[in-house]
PDB file of C-alpha atoms in Angstrom:
ATOM      1  CA  MET A  12       1.443 -36.364   0.980  1.00  0.00           C
ATOM      2  CA  ILE A  13       1.030 -33.275   3.123  1.00  0.00           C
ATOM      3  CA  ASP A  14       0.053 -32.223   6.697  1.00  0.00           C
ATOM      4  CA  ARG A  15      -1.197 -29.017   8.382  1.00  0.00           C
ATOM      5  CA  GLY A  16       2.504 -28.095   9.346  1.00  0.00           C
ATOM      6  CA  TYR A  17       3.233 -28.008   5.518  1.00  0.00           C
ATOM      7  CA  CYS A  18       0.160 -25.766   5.096  1.00  0.00           C
ATOM      8  CA  VAL A  19       1.195 -23.662   7.835  1.00  0.00           C
ATOM      9  CA  THR A  20       4.481 -23.150   6.610  1.00  0.00           C
ATOM     10  CA  MET A  21       3.541 -22.395   3.026  1.00  0.00           C
ATOM     11  CA  ALA A  22       0.929 -19.826   3.998  1.00  0.00           C
ATOM     12  CA  ARG A  23       3.675 -17.927   6.268  1.00  0.00           C
ATOM     13  CA  TYR A  24       6.089 -18.247   3.028  1.00  0.00           C
ATOM     14  CA  ASN A  25       3.359 -16.953   0.608  1.00  0.00           C
ATOM     15  CA  ALA A  26       2.531 -13.883   2.803  1.00  0.00           C
ATOM     16  CA  TRP A  27       6.409 -13.100   3.349  1.00  0.00           C
ATOM     17  CA  GLN A  28       7.203 -13.520  -0.419  1.00  0.00           C
ATOM     18  CA  ASN A  29       4.190 -11.111  -1.408  1.00  0.00           C
ATOM     19  CA  ALA A  30       5.358  -8.541   1.358  1.00  0.00           C
ATOM     20  CA  GLN A  31       8.578  -8.760  -0.156  1.00  0.00           C
ATOM     21  CA  ILE A  32       7.504  -8.122  -3.773  1.00  0.00           C
ATOM     22  CA  ASP A  33       5.054  -5.345  -2.469  1.00  0.00           C
ATOM     23  CA  GLU A  34       8.175  -3.672  -0.996  1.00  0.00           C
ATOM     24  CA  ALA A  35      10.373  -4.061  -4.137  1.00  0.00           C
ATOM     25  CA  LEU A  36       7.489  -2.494  -6.264  1.00  0.00           C
ATOM     26  CA  VAL A  37       6.166   0.322  -4.093  1.00  0.00           C
ATOM     27  CA  ASP A  38       8.198   3.076  -5.970  1.00  0.00           C
ATOM     28  CA  TRP A  39       7.494   1.500  -9.630  1.00  0.00           C
ATOM     29  CA  SER A  40       5.502   3.703 -11.673  1.00  0.00           C
ATOM     30  CA  PRO A  41       1.968   2.531 -12.948  1.00  0.00           C
ATOM     31  CA  GLU A  42       3.433   2.558 -16.329  1.00  0.00           C
ATOM     32  CA  ASP A  43       6.277   0.149 -15.427  1.00  0.00           C
ATOM     33  CA  LEU A  44       3.976  -2.128 -13.258  1.00  0.00           C
ATOM     34  CA  THR A  45       1.609  -2.385 -16.153  1.00  0.00           C
ATOM     35  CA  ARG A  46       4.087  -2.545 -19.102  1.00  0.00           C
ATOM     36  CA  ASN A  47       3.728  -5.723 -21.144  1.00  0.00           C
ATOM     37  CA  ARG A  48       7.222  -7.645 -20.507  1.00  0.00           C
ATOM     38  CA  GLY A  49       6.394 -10.692 -22.528  1.00  0.00           C
ATOM     39  CA  ALA A  50       5.154 -12.747 -19.567  1.00  0.00           C
ATOM     40  CA  PHE A  51       2.214 -15.124 -19.828  1.00  0.00           C
ATOM     41  CA  PHE A  52      -0.197 -12.409 -18.316  1.00  0.00           C
ATOM     42  CA  GLY A  53       1.736  -9.625 -19.852  1.00  0.00           C
ATOM     43  CA  SER A  54       3.056  -7.349 -16.882  1.00  0.00           C
ATOM     44  CA  MET A  55       4.092  -7.429 -13.396  1.00  0.00           C
ATOM     45  CA  LEU A  56       0.647  -6.065 -12.124  1.00  0.00           C
ATOM     46  CA  GLY A  57      -1.190  -8.462 -14.516  1.00  0.00           C
ATOM     47  CA  THR A  58       0.761 -11.528 -13.219  1.00  0.00           C
ATOM     48  CA  LEU A  59       0.332 -10.639  -9.531  1.00  0.00           C
ATOM     49  CA  ASN A  60      -3.469 -10.215 -10.189  1.00  0.00           C
ATOM     50  CA  HIS A  61      -3.660 -13.411 -11.816  1.00  0.00           C
ATOM     51  CA  LEU A  62      -1.809 -14.984  -8.938  1.00  0.00           C
ATOM     52  CA  LEU A  63      -4.165 -13.189  -6.513  1.00  0.00           C
ATOM     53  CA  TRP A  64      -7.212 -14.326  -8.509  1.00  0.00           C
ATOM     54  CA  GLY A  65      -5.908 -17.964  -8.359  1.00  0.00           C
ATOM     55  CA  ASP A  66      -5.584 -17.528  -4.705  1.00  0.00           C
ATOM     56  CA  VAL A  67      -8.960 -16.400  -4.185  1.00  0.00           C
ATOM     57  CA  ILE A  68     -10.777 -19.175  -6.167  1.00  0.00           C
ATOM     58  CA  TRP A  69      -8.675 -21.955  -4.527  1.00  0.00           C
ATOM     59  CA  MET A  70      -9.687 -20.432  -1.199  1.00  0.00           C
ATOM     60  CA  SER A  71     -13.343 -20.294  -2.211  1.00  0.00           C
ATOM     61  CA  ARG A  72     -12.983 -24.083  -2.838  1.00  0.00           C
ATOM     62  CA  PHE A  73     -11.161 -24.735   0.514  1.00  0.00           C
ATOM     63  CA  ASP A  74     -13.007 -22.762   2.973  1.00  0.00           C
ATOM     64  CA  GLY A  75     -16.346 -21.956   1.210  1.00  0.00           C
ATOM     65  CA  GLY A  76     -15.782 -18.145   1.365  1.00  0.00           C
ATOM     66  CA  PRO A  77     -16.292 -15.674  -1.514  1.00  0.00           C
ATOM     67  CA  ALA A  78     -15.050 -16.457  -5.167  1.00  0.00           C
ATOM     68  CA  PRO A  79     -13.648 -14.040  -7.315  1.00  0.00           C
ATOM     69  CA  ASP A  80     -15.452 -12.249 -10.214  1.00  0.00           C
ATOM     70  CA  GLY A  81     -14.628 -13.618 -13.671  1.00  0.00           C
ATOM     71  CA  GLY A  82     -12.546 -16.063 -15.026  1.00  0.00           C
ATOM     72  CA  ILE A  83      -8.695 -16.790 -15.832  1.00  0.00           C
ATOM     73  CA  PRO A  84      -8.950 -14.300 -18.984  1.00  0.00           C
ATOM     74  CA  ASP A  85     -10.027 -11.462 -16.793  1.00  0.00           C
ATOM     75  CA  SER A  86      -7.787 -12.057 -14.027  1.00  0.00           C
ATOM     76  CA  PRO A  87      -4.822  -9.892 -15.140  1.00  0.00           C
ATOM     77  CA  ASP A  88      -7.125  -6.895 -14.848  1.00  0.00           C
ATOM     78  CA  ARG A  89      -8.188  -7.500 -11.297  1.00  0.00           C
ATOM     79  CA  HIS A  90      -6.568  -4.394 -10.127  1.00  0.00           C
ATOM     80  CA  THR A  91      -5.378  -1.290 -12.016  1.00  0.00           C
ATOM     81  CA  THR A  92      -2.996  -0.090  -9.218  1.00  0.00           C
ATOM     82  CA  LEU A  93      -0.582  -1.723  -6.974  1.00  0.00           C
ATOM     83  CA  ALA A  94      -2.473  -0.196  -3.990  1.00  0.00           C
ATOM     84  CA  GLY A  95      -5.633  -1.757  -5.127  1.00  0.00           C
ATOM     85  CA  TRP A  96      -3.725  -5.272  -5.345  1.00  0.00           C
ATOM     86  CA  ARG A  97      -1.984  -4.778  -1.981  1.00  0.00           C
ATOM     87  CA  ASP A  98      -5.074  -4.264   0.001  1.00  0.00           C
ATOM     88  CA  GLU A  99      -6.754  -7.477  -1.578  1.00  0.00           C
ATOM     89  CA  ARG A 100      -3.473  -9.295  -1.556  1.00  0.00           C
ATOM     90  CA  TYR A 101      -2.792  -8.623   2.392  1.00  0.00           C
ATOM     91  CA  ALA A 102      -6.550  -9.744   3.188  1.00  0.00           C
ATOM     92  CA  THR A 103      -6.179 -12.805   0.975  1.00  0.00           C
ATOM     93  CA  ASP A 104      -2.714 -13.760   2.713  1.00  0.00           C
ATOM     94  CA  ALA A 105      -4.593 -13.217   6.075  1.00  0.00           C
ATOM     95  CA  ARG A 106      -7.415 -15.674   4.973  1.00  0.00           C
ATOM     96  CA  ILE A 107      -4.967 -18.359   3.683  1.00  0.00           C
ATOM     97  CA  ARG A 108      -2.989 -18.372   7.223  1.00  0.00           C
ATOM     98  CA  THR A 109      -6.190 -18.384   9.194  1.00  0.00           C
ATOM     99  CA  TRP A 110      -7.512 -21.409   6.984  1.00  0.00           C
ATOM    100  CA  ALA A 111      -4.203 -23.073   7.370  1.00  0.00           C
ATOM    101  CA  ASN A 112      -3.897 -22.748  11.037  1.00  0.00           C
ATOM    102  CA  ALA A 113      -7.287 -24.211  11.335  1.00  0.00           C
ATOM    103  CA  LEU A 114      -6.744 -27.058   9.280  1.00  0.00           C
ATOM    104  CA  ASP A 115      -7.143 -30.748  10.430  1.00  0.00           C
ATOM    105  CA  ASP A 116      -4.834 -33.497   9.017  1.00  0.00           C
ATOM    106  CA  THR A 117      -7.700 -35.591   8.565  1.00  0.00           C
ATOM    107  CA  ALA A 118      -9.319 -33.101   6.088  1.00  0.00           C
ATOM    108  CA  LEU A 119      -6.203 -33.462   4.126  1.00  0.00           C
ATOM    109  CA  GLN A 120      -6.863 -36.791   3.276  1.00  0.00           C
ATOM    110  CA  SER A 121     -10.533 -36.315   1.679  1.00  0.00           C
ATOM    111  CA  ASP A 122     -11.369 -35.231  -1.941  1.00  0.00           C
ATOM    112  CA  LEU A 123     -12.515 -31.970  -3.207  1.00  0.00           C
ATOM    113  CA  THR A 124     -15.100 -31.513  -5.942  1.00  0.00           C
ATOM    114  CA  TRP A 125     -15.686 -28.368  -7.622  1.00  0.00           C
ATOM    115  CA  PHE A 126     -16.884 -27.080 -10.947  1.00  0.00           C
ATOM    116  CA  SER A 127     -13.625 -25.998 -13.203  1.00  0.00           C
ATOM    117  CA  GLY A 128     -14.325 -22.864 -15.529  1.00  0.00           C
ATOM    118  CA  ALA A 129     -10.995 -23.870 -17.103  1.00  0.00           C
ATOM    119  CA  LEU A 130     -12.132 -27.373 -17.870  1.00  0.00           C
ATOM    120  CA  ASN A 131     -15.893 -26.340 -17.928  1.00  0.00           C
ATOM    121  CA  LYS A 132     -16.945 -29.589 -15.973  1.00  0.00           C
ATOM    122  CA  GLU A 133     -17.129 -30.978 -12.523  1.00  0.00           C
ATOM    123  CA  VAL A 134     -13.784 -31.980 -11.074  1.00  0.00           C
ATOM    124  CA  ARG A 135     -13.025 -34.204  -8.112  1.00  0.00           C
ATOM    125  CA  ARG A 136      -9.249 -34.411  -7.156  1.00  0.00           C
ATOM    126  CA  PRO A 137      -7.390 -35.315  -3.651  1.00  0.00           C
ATOM    127  CA  ARG A 138      -7.604 -32.197  -1.459  1.00  0.00           C
ATOM    128  CA  ALA A 139      -3.988 -32.410  -0.319  1.00  0.00           C
ATOM    129  CA  LEU A 140      -3.069 -32.204  -4.291  1.00  0.00           C
ATOM    130  CA  CYS A 141      -5.168 -29.108  -4.879  1.00  0.00           C
ATOM    131  CA  ILE A 142      -3.521 -27.640  -1.878  1.00  0.00           C
ATOM    132  CA  THR A 143      -0.112 -28.213  -2.946  1.00  0.00           C
ATOM    133  CA  HIS A 144      -1.236 -27.021  -6.550  1.00  0.00           C
ATOM    134  CA  MET A 145      -2.247 -23.582  -5.039  1.00  0.00           C
ATOM    135  CA  PHE A 146       1.283 -23.105  -3.288  1.00  0.00           C
ATOM    136  CA  ASN A 147       2.827 -24.168  -6.460  1.00  0.00           C
ATOM    137  CA  HIS A 148       1.028 -21.841  -8.596  1.00  0.00           C
ATOM    138  CA  GLN A 149       1.973 -19.008  -6.152  1.00  0.00           C
ATOM    139  CA  THR A 150       5.503 -20.020  -6.423  1.00  0.00           C
ATOM    140  CA  HIS A 151       5.491 -20.342 -10.195  1.00  0.00           C
ATOM    141  CA  HIS A 152       3.996 -16.866 -10.824  1.00  0.00           C
ATOM    142  CA  ARG A 153       5.953 -14.976  -8.324  1.00  0.00           C
ATOM    143  CA  GLY A 154       9.106 -16.654 -10.084  1.00  0.00           C
ATOM    144  CA  GLN A 155       7.847 -14.821 -13.319  1.00  0.00           C
ATOM    145  CA  VAL A 156       7.668 -11.495 -11.444  1.00  0.00           C
ATOM    146  CA  HIS A 157      11.110 -12.310  -9.921  1.00  0.00           C
ATOM    147  CA  ALA A 158      12.255 -12.669 -13.535  1.00  0.00           C
ATOM    148  CA  MET A 159      10.624  -9.524 -14.881  1.00  0.00           C
ATOM    149  CA  LEU A 160      12.208  -7.695 -11.904  1.00  0.00           C
ATOM    150  CA  THR A 161      15.796  -8.768 -12.663  1.00  0.00           C
ATOM    151  CA  ALA A 162      15.337  -8.234 -16.391  1.00  0.00           C
ATOM    152  CA  ALA A 163      14.410  -4.696 -15.537  1.00  0.00           C
ATOM    153  CA  GLY A 164      17.690  -4.330 -13.644  1.00  0.00           C
ATOM    154  CA  SER A 165      16.101  -4.273 -10.171  1.00  0.00           C
ATOM    155  CA  ALA A 166      16.904  -6.322  -7.254  1.00  0.00           C
ATOM    156  CA  ALA A 167      14.482  -8.900  -6.726  1.00  0.00           C
ATOM    157  CA  PRO A 168      13.406 -10.460  -3.226  1.00  0.00           C
ATOM    158  CA  VAL A 169      15.387 -13.424  -1.798  1.00  0.00           C
ATOM    159  CA  SER A 170      13.046 -16.446  -2.225  1.00  0.00           C
ATOM    160  CA  ASP A 171      14.877 -19.266  -0.528  1.00  0.00           C
ATOM    161  CA  LEU A 172      12.230 -21.062   1.953  1.00  0.00           C
ATOM    162  CA  PHE A 173      15.121 -21.807   4.467  1.00  0.00           C
ATOM    163  CA  VAL A 174      15.905 -17.948   4.723  1.00  0.00           C
ATOM    164  CA  MET A 175      12.460 -17.099   5.740  1.00  0.00           C
ATOM    165  CA  PRO A 176      12.301 -15.148   9.093  1.00  0.00           C
ATOM    166  CA  GLU A 177      10.519 -17.156  12.081  1.00  0.00           C
ATOM    167  CA  GLU A 178       8.337 -14.169  12.484  1.00  0.00           C
ATOM    168  CA  ALA A 179       7.219 -13.941   8.696  1.00  0.00           C
TER     169      ALA A 179
END
């Protein structure tokens, strides 16, 4: 299904996209960042917080590191400022890249078992499927932020994978 190269590329893409979003939002007021824009997680910051929470929960399952506090309903409130989000976002992106670079293709063929708070039960799925889901989840919610940016009249970052710089 996937290999280490896919994971390394998607980890780079994730970090590149998050850096672009950070740059696009750096001059926004706290009020504009937290304004409810009708998205599933309300505001741009709420959506970015949820995405960050999701990355941390998946990484805790993949690398055995710390899991986030709270559940999905708490995720939009993870950080009250862009600066708080940024600090954890960049650390999490480094965590994802480190994990991806250390992956072994053989490990991608195994199953992953975890307790899902969303389903309130233990779940077992192919690890490759879960990894693909994490990267898809990132793209899905960044797309929502992209839509909120353009609806607010701002330029949104380029998101085409083939445009990603080699050094990203």
